[in-house]
mmCIF file of C-alpha atoms in Angstrom:
data_model
loop_
_atom_site.group_PDB
_atom_site.id
_atom_site.type_symbol
_atom_site.label_atom_id
_atom_site.label_comp_id
_atom_site.label_asym_id
_atom_site.label_seq_id
_atom_site.Cartn_x
_atom_site.Cartn_y
_atom_site.Cartn_z
ATOM 1 C CA MET A 1 7.206 51.183 -11.482
ATOM 2 C CA GLN A 2 10.399 50.804 -9.526
ATOM 3 C CA PHE A 3 13.566 50.715 -11.646
ATOM 4 C CA ASN A 4 14.521 47.411 -10.032
ATOM 5 C CA ASP A 5 11.290 45.850 -11.363
ATOM 6 C CA LEU A 6 12.185 47.009 -14.872
ATOM 7 C CA CYS A 7 15.634 45.449 -14.405
ATOM 8 C CA GLU A 8 13.993 42.109 -13.576
ATOM 9 C CA TYR A 9 12.246 42.257 -16.962
ATOM 10 C CA LEU A 10 15.529 43.136 -18.659
ATOM 11 C CA VAL A 11 17.101 40.021 -17.133
ATOM 12 C CA LYS A 12 14.264 37.919 -18.597
ATOM 13 C CA LEU A 13 14.707 39.547 -22.022
ATOM 14 C CA GLU A 14 18.472 39.077 -21.944
ATOM 15 C CA ASP A 15 18.063 35.333 -21.414
ATOM 16 C CA LEU A 16 15.716 34.878 -24.411
ATOM 17 C CA SER A 17 16.467 34.379 -28.073
ATOM 18 C CA SER A 18 12.916 33.774 -29.313
ATOM 19 C CA ARG A 19 11.322 36.924 -30.718
ATOM 20 C CA ASN A 20 7.858 35.634 -29.800
ATOM 21 C CA GLU A 21 8.884 35.130 -26.174
ATOM 22 C CA MET A 22 10.474 38.592 -26.129
ATOM 23 C CA THR A 23 7.221 40.047 -27.438
ATOM 24 C CA GLU A 24 5.271 38.314 -24.654
ATOM 25 C CA ILE A 25 7.624 39.709 -21.996
ATOM 26 C CA LEU A 26 7.366 43.220 -23.482
ATOM 27 C CA VAL A 27 3.553 43.063 -23.526
ATOM 28 C CA GLU A 28 3.555 42.000 -19.871
ATOM 29 C CA LEU A 29 5.974 44.824 -19.036
ATOM 30 C CA PHE A 30 3.921 47.451 -20.930
ATOM 31 C CA SER A 31 0.785 46.404 -19.070
ATOM 32 C CA LYS A 32 2.468 47.168 -15.732
ATOM 33 C CA LEU A 33 3.925 50.553 -16.671
ATOM 34 C CA GLU A 34 2.295 53.941 -16.168
ATOM 35 C CA GLY A 35 1.756 56.084 -19.282
ATOM 36 C CA LYS A 36 4.958 58.142 -19.286
ATOM 37 C CA GLU A 37 7.031 55.215 -18.063
ATOM 38 C CA ILE A 38 6.428 53.305 -21.309
ATOM 39 C CA ASP A 39 8.469 55.722 -23.408
ATOM 40 C CA GLN A 40 11.209 55.917 -20.760
ATOM 41 C CA ALA A 41 11.409 52.109 -20.523
ATOM 42 C CA ILE A 42 11.582 51.789 -24.309
ATOM 43 C CA TYR A 43 14.388 54.351 -24.512
ATOM 44 C CA PHE A 44 16.234 52.484 -21.758
ATOM 45 C CA MET A 45 15.852 49.212 -23.683
ATOM 46 C CA GLN A 46 17.390 50.974 -26.688
ATOM 47 C CA GLY A 47 20.341 52.030 -24.508
ATOM 48 C CA ARG A 48 19.262 55.677 -24.628
ATOM 49 C CA ILE A 49 17.196 58.339 -22.895
ATOM 50 C CA ALA A 50 15.760 59.833 -26.080
ATOM 51 C CA PRO A 51 14.758 58.713 -29.571
ATOM 52 C CA LEU A 52 17.607 57.658 -31.842
ATOM 53 C CA TYR A 53 17.321 60.801 -33.988
ATOM 54 C CA GLU A 54 17.937 63.142 -31.031
ATOM 55 C CA PRO A 55 21.620 63.956 -30.485
ATOM 56 C CA ILE A 56 21.510 63.329 -26.741
ATOM 57 C CA GLU A 57 24.561 61.330 -25.729
ATOM 58 C CA PHE A 58 26.199 60.532 -22.411
ATOM 59 C CA ASN A 59 29.737 61.004 -23.748
ATOM 60 C CA LEU A 60 31.118 58.639 -21.127
ATOM 61 C CA SER A 61 33.336 55.915 -22.513
ATOM 62 C CA ILE A 62 33.614 52.476 -20.970
ATOM 63 C CA LYS A 63 36.997 53.560 -19.612
ATOM 64 C CA LEU A 64 35.449 56.546 -17.797
ATOM 65 C CA VAL A 65 32.558 54.447 -16.456
ATOM 66 C CA LEU A 66 35.089 51.934 -15.118
ATOM 67 C CA LYS A 67 37.020 54.806 -13.541
ATOM 68 C CA ALA A 68 33.828 55.969 -11.784
ATOM 69 C CA LEU A 69 33.192 52.417 -10.570
ATOM 70 C CA GLU A 70 36.769 52.199 -9.324
ATOM 71 C CA ALA A 71 36.329 55.385 -7.282
ATOM 72 C CA HIS A 72 33.077 53.956 -5.846
ATOM 73 C CA SER A 73 34.420 50.471 -5.126
ATOM 74 C CA SER A 74 36.835 49.028 -2.621
ATOM 75 C CA ASN A 75 38.042 46.743 -5.427
ATOM 76 C CA ASN A 76 41.194 48.379 -6.770
ATOM 77 C CA ASP A 77 41.443 46.196 -9.852
ATOM 78 C CA ILE A 78 38.322 47.110 -11.834
ATOM 79 C CA GLN A 79 40.305 46.978 -15.098
ATOM 80 C CA ALA A 80 41.286 43.342 -14.468
ATOM 81 C CA LEU A 81 37.678 42.517 -13.593
ATOM 82 C CA PHE A 82 36.559 44.134 -16.854
ATOM 83 C CA LYS A 83 39.127 42.105 -18.828
ATOM 84 C CA LYS A 84 37.827 38.953 -17.171
ATOM 85 C CA LEU A 85 34.086 39.686 -17.590
ATOM 86 C CA GLY A 86 34.187 41.738 -20.807
ATOM 87 C CA ASP A 87 31.065 43.749 -19.956
ATOM 88 C CA VAL A 88 30.842 47.009 -18.024
ATOM 89 C CA GLY A 89 27.398 45.982 -16.741
ATOM 90 C CA LEU A 90 28.693 42.752 -15.229
ATOM 91 C CA VAL A 91 31.547 44.671 -13.609
ATOM 92 C CA ALA A 92 29.052 47.163 -12.123
ATOM 93 C CA GLU A 93 26.881 44.318 -10.868
ATOM 94 C CA GLU A 94 29.889 42.695 -9.196
ATOM 95 C CA VAL A 95 30.977 45.992 -7.632
ATOM 96 C CA ASN A 96 27.522 46.516 -6.090
ATOM 97 C CA LYS A 97 26.607 42.876 -5.448
ATOM 98 C CA ASP A 98 26.135 43.450 -1.721
ATOM 99 C CA SER A 99 24.008 46.591 -2.063
ATOM 100 C CA GLY A 100 20.306 46.516 -1.288
ATOM 101 C CA LEU A 101 17.497 47.512 -3.607
ATOM 102 C CA SER A 102 16.970 51.189 -4.232
ATOM 103 C CA LYS A 103 13.733 53.102 -4.018
ATOM 104 C CA TYR A 104 14.281 54.713 -7.421
ATOM 105 C CA SER A 105 11.415 54.720 -9.891
ATOM 106 C CA ILE A 106 11.949 54.448 -13.634
ATOM 107 C CA THR A 107 11.248 58.178 -13.890
ATOM 108 C CA SER A 108 13.785 59.145 -11.222
ATOM 109 C CA ILE A 109 16.521 57.079 -12.919
ATOM 110 C CA PHE A 110 15.507 58.663 -16.230
ATOM 111 C CA GLU A 111 15.905 62.124 -14.669
ATOM 112 C CA HIS A 112 19.298 61.218 -13.155
ATOM 113 C CA LEU A 113 20.562 59.887 -16.484
ATOM 114 C CA ASN A 114 19.217 62.943 -18.286
ATOM 115 C CA GLU A 115 21.122 65.131 -15.828
ATOM 116 C CA ILE A 116 24.322 63.214 -16.607
ATOM 117 C CA ALA A 117 23.770 63.579 -20.356
ATOM 118 C CA GLU A 118 23.137 67.340 -20.136
ATOM 119 C CA ILE A 119 26.426 68.180 -18.406
ATOM 120 C CA GLU A 120 28.760 70.013 -20.787
ATOM 121 C CA GLY A 121 31.836 72.164 -20.697
ATOM 122 C CA THR A 122 34.898 72.323 -18.499
ATOM 123 C CA ASN A 123 35.239 69.391 -16.103
ATOM 124 C CA SER A 124 32.093 67.777 -17.535
ATOM 125 C CA GLN A 125 33.629 64.277 -17.529
ATOM 126 C CA SER A 126 34.465 64.583 -13.852
ATOM 127 C CA ALA A 127 30.982 65.892 -13.014
ATOM 128 C CA LYS A 128 29.367 63.038 -14.974
ATOM 129 C CA GLN A 129 31.502 60.494 -13.119
ATOM 130 C CA THR A 130 30.537 62.050 -9.771
ATOM 131 C CA LEU A 131 26.819 61.749 -10.583
ATOM 132 C CA LEU A 132 27.337 58.148 -11.686
ATOM 133 C CA GLN A 133 29.143 57.421 -8.399
ATOM 134 C CA GLU A 134 26.184 58.898 -6.481
ATOM 135 C CA LEU A 135 23.824 56.601 -8.379
ATOM 136 C CA ALA A 136 26.153 53.672 -7.685
ATOM 137 C CA GLN A 137 26.040 54.363 -3.954
ATOM 138 C CA ASN A 138 22.250 54.170 -3.932
ATOM 139 C CA THR A 139 21.460 51.277 -6.278
ATOM 140 C CA SER A 140 21.710 47.503 -6.256
ATOM 141 C CA GLY A 141 24.134 45.537 -8.382
ATOM 142 C CA LEU A 142 21.373 44.619 -10.839
ATOM 143 C CA GLU A 143 20.244 48.227 -11.174
ATOM 144 C CA LEU A 144 23.801 49.485 -11.650
ATOM 145 C CA LYS A 145 24.393 46.764 -14.264
ATOM 146 C CA TYR A 146 21.704 48.242 -16.485
ATOM 147 C CA ILE A 147 22.444 51.881 -15.656
ATOM 148 C CA THR A 148 26.028 51.462 -16.840
ATOM 149 C CA ARG A 149 24.917 49.534 -19.928
ATOM 150 C CA ILE A 150 22.464 52.313 -20.798
ATOM 151 C CA ILE A 151 25.225 54.900 -20.394
ATOM 152 C CA VAL A 152 27.576 53.067 -22.776
ATOM 153 C CA GLY A 153 24.683 52.148 -25.116
ATOM 154 C CA LYS A 154 25.198 48.375 -24.988
ATOM 155 C CA LEU A 155 22.211 46.721 -23.337
ATOM 156 C CA ARG A 156 22.741 43.263 -24.878
ATOM 157 C CA LEU A 157 19.017 42.506 -25.060
ATOM 158 C CA GLY A 158 18.774 41.577 -28.738
ATOM 159 C CA LEU A 159 15.604 43.634 -29.240
ATOM 160 C CA SER A 160 14.820 45.025 -32.664
ATOM 161 C CA ASP A 161 12.419 47.803 -33.602
ATOM 162 C CA LYS A 162 10.150 45.166 -35.143
ATOM 163 C CA THR A 163 9.890 43.356 -31.814
ATOM 164 C CA PHE A 164 8.807 46.602 -30.145
ATOM 165 C CA LEU A 165 6.228 47.254 -32.898
ATOM 166 C CA ASP A 166 4.804 43.740 -32.504
ATOM 167 C CA ALA A 167 4.679 44.110 -28.729
ATOM 168 C CA LEU A 168 2.870 47.452 -28.978
ATOM 169 C CA SER A 169 0.258 45.905 -31.270
ATOM 170 C CA TRP A 170 -0.254 42.948 -28.931
ATOM 171 C CA TYR A 171 -0.403 45.309 -25.951
ATOM 172 C CA LEU A 172 -3.048 47.545 -27.556
ATOM 173 C CA SER A 173 -5.205 44.969 -29.342
ATOM 174 C CA GLY A 174 -4.266 41.498 -28.084
ATOM 175 C CA ASP A 175 -2.980 40.477 -31.536
ATOM 176 C CA LYS A 176 -0.918 41.744 -34.498
ATOM 177 C CA SER A 177 -3.872 43.553 -36.107
ATOM 178 C CA LEU A 178 -2.489 47.034 -35.347
ATOM 179 C CA ARG A 179 1.061 46.222 -36.484
ATOM 180 C CA ALA A 180 0.727 47.853 -39.926
ATOM 181 C CA GLU A 181 -0.855 50.987 -38.464
ATOM 182 C CA ILE A 182 1.816 51.270 -35.752
ATOM 183 C CA GLU A 183 4.554 50.708 -38.340
ATOM 184 C CA ARG A 184 3.124 53.502 -40.534
ATOM 185 C CA ALA A 185 3.082 55.827 -37.520
ATOM 186 C CA TYR A 186 6.672 54.828 -36.742
ATOM 187 C CA GLY A 187 7.582 55.670 -40.359
ATOM 188 C CA VAL A 188 6.190 59.173 -39.864
ATOM 189 C CA ASN A 189 7.721 59.668 -36.407
ATOM 190 C CA ALA A 190 10.671 57.341 -35.771
ATOM 191 C CA ASP A 191 10.299 57.522 -31.995
ATOM 192 C CA LEU A 192 9.430 54.138 -30.471
ATOM 193 C CA GLY A 193 8.766 55.674 -27.085
ATOM 194 C CA TYR A 194 6.267 58.155 -28.488
#
C-alpha cells in the first residue's frame, strides 16, 4: 500500500470519536494491507516503528523537527506557525501543502524512519534532520503531517490497544469471537504489530 493511502485512513480515524467506528475503519485498512505492512501500519498508528517495549526512539524533539522544516521551507517563521497551530503535524502539512503525492510505500517510509532512528553519535541530530528534510522534499503535506507526528510520537488518533485487539478479531473472524484469544496472545507478547 502507498503511504499516502495509509494517511487517508489516519485522517478518517482522527476525525472519529466512536470506538466502534474506529474498529470498522481499522478492519477495512487491515484488509487492504499486505502481510508485513500490517505490523508497520500498527506501529505507525502507535507513533513508533517498533513495539513499545523496544527502546527504539527517534530522539528528535519538536524543536528539532521544526528546525528541519524551517530549513526545508521558504516560510521563515515556522515557530510562529507552530505557536498558531499547536501541532508539528499541521505545521508540516502547511509547509508542504503544494507538494504532490509521493510514490513511497508504507515499507519504504518505515525503512526511512528506521534509518533516522538508528543514527547515533557525533552530529547525529544534524544527520537526522537532513534525512527528514529529504523525506519532506519528496512527500505531500498530508504524508509529512503524519511522518512528523510519528517522529515526535504524537499521532492524535485516540486509538487504544483494546481498539486494535477488537479490530484484529473482526478482521480475522468477522466478529469479536477471537478477542479473548488475541488478548491472551498480546499478554504473552505485548507487540500489537506481531
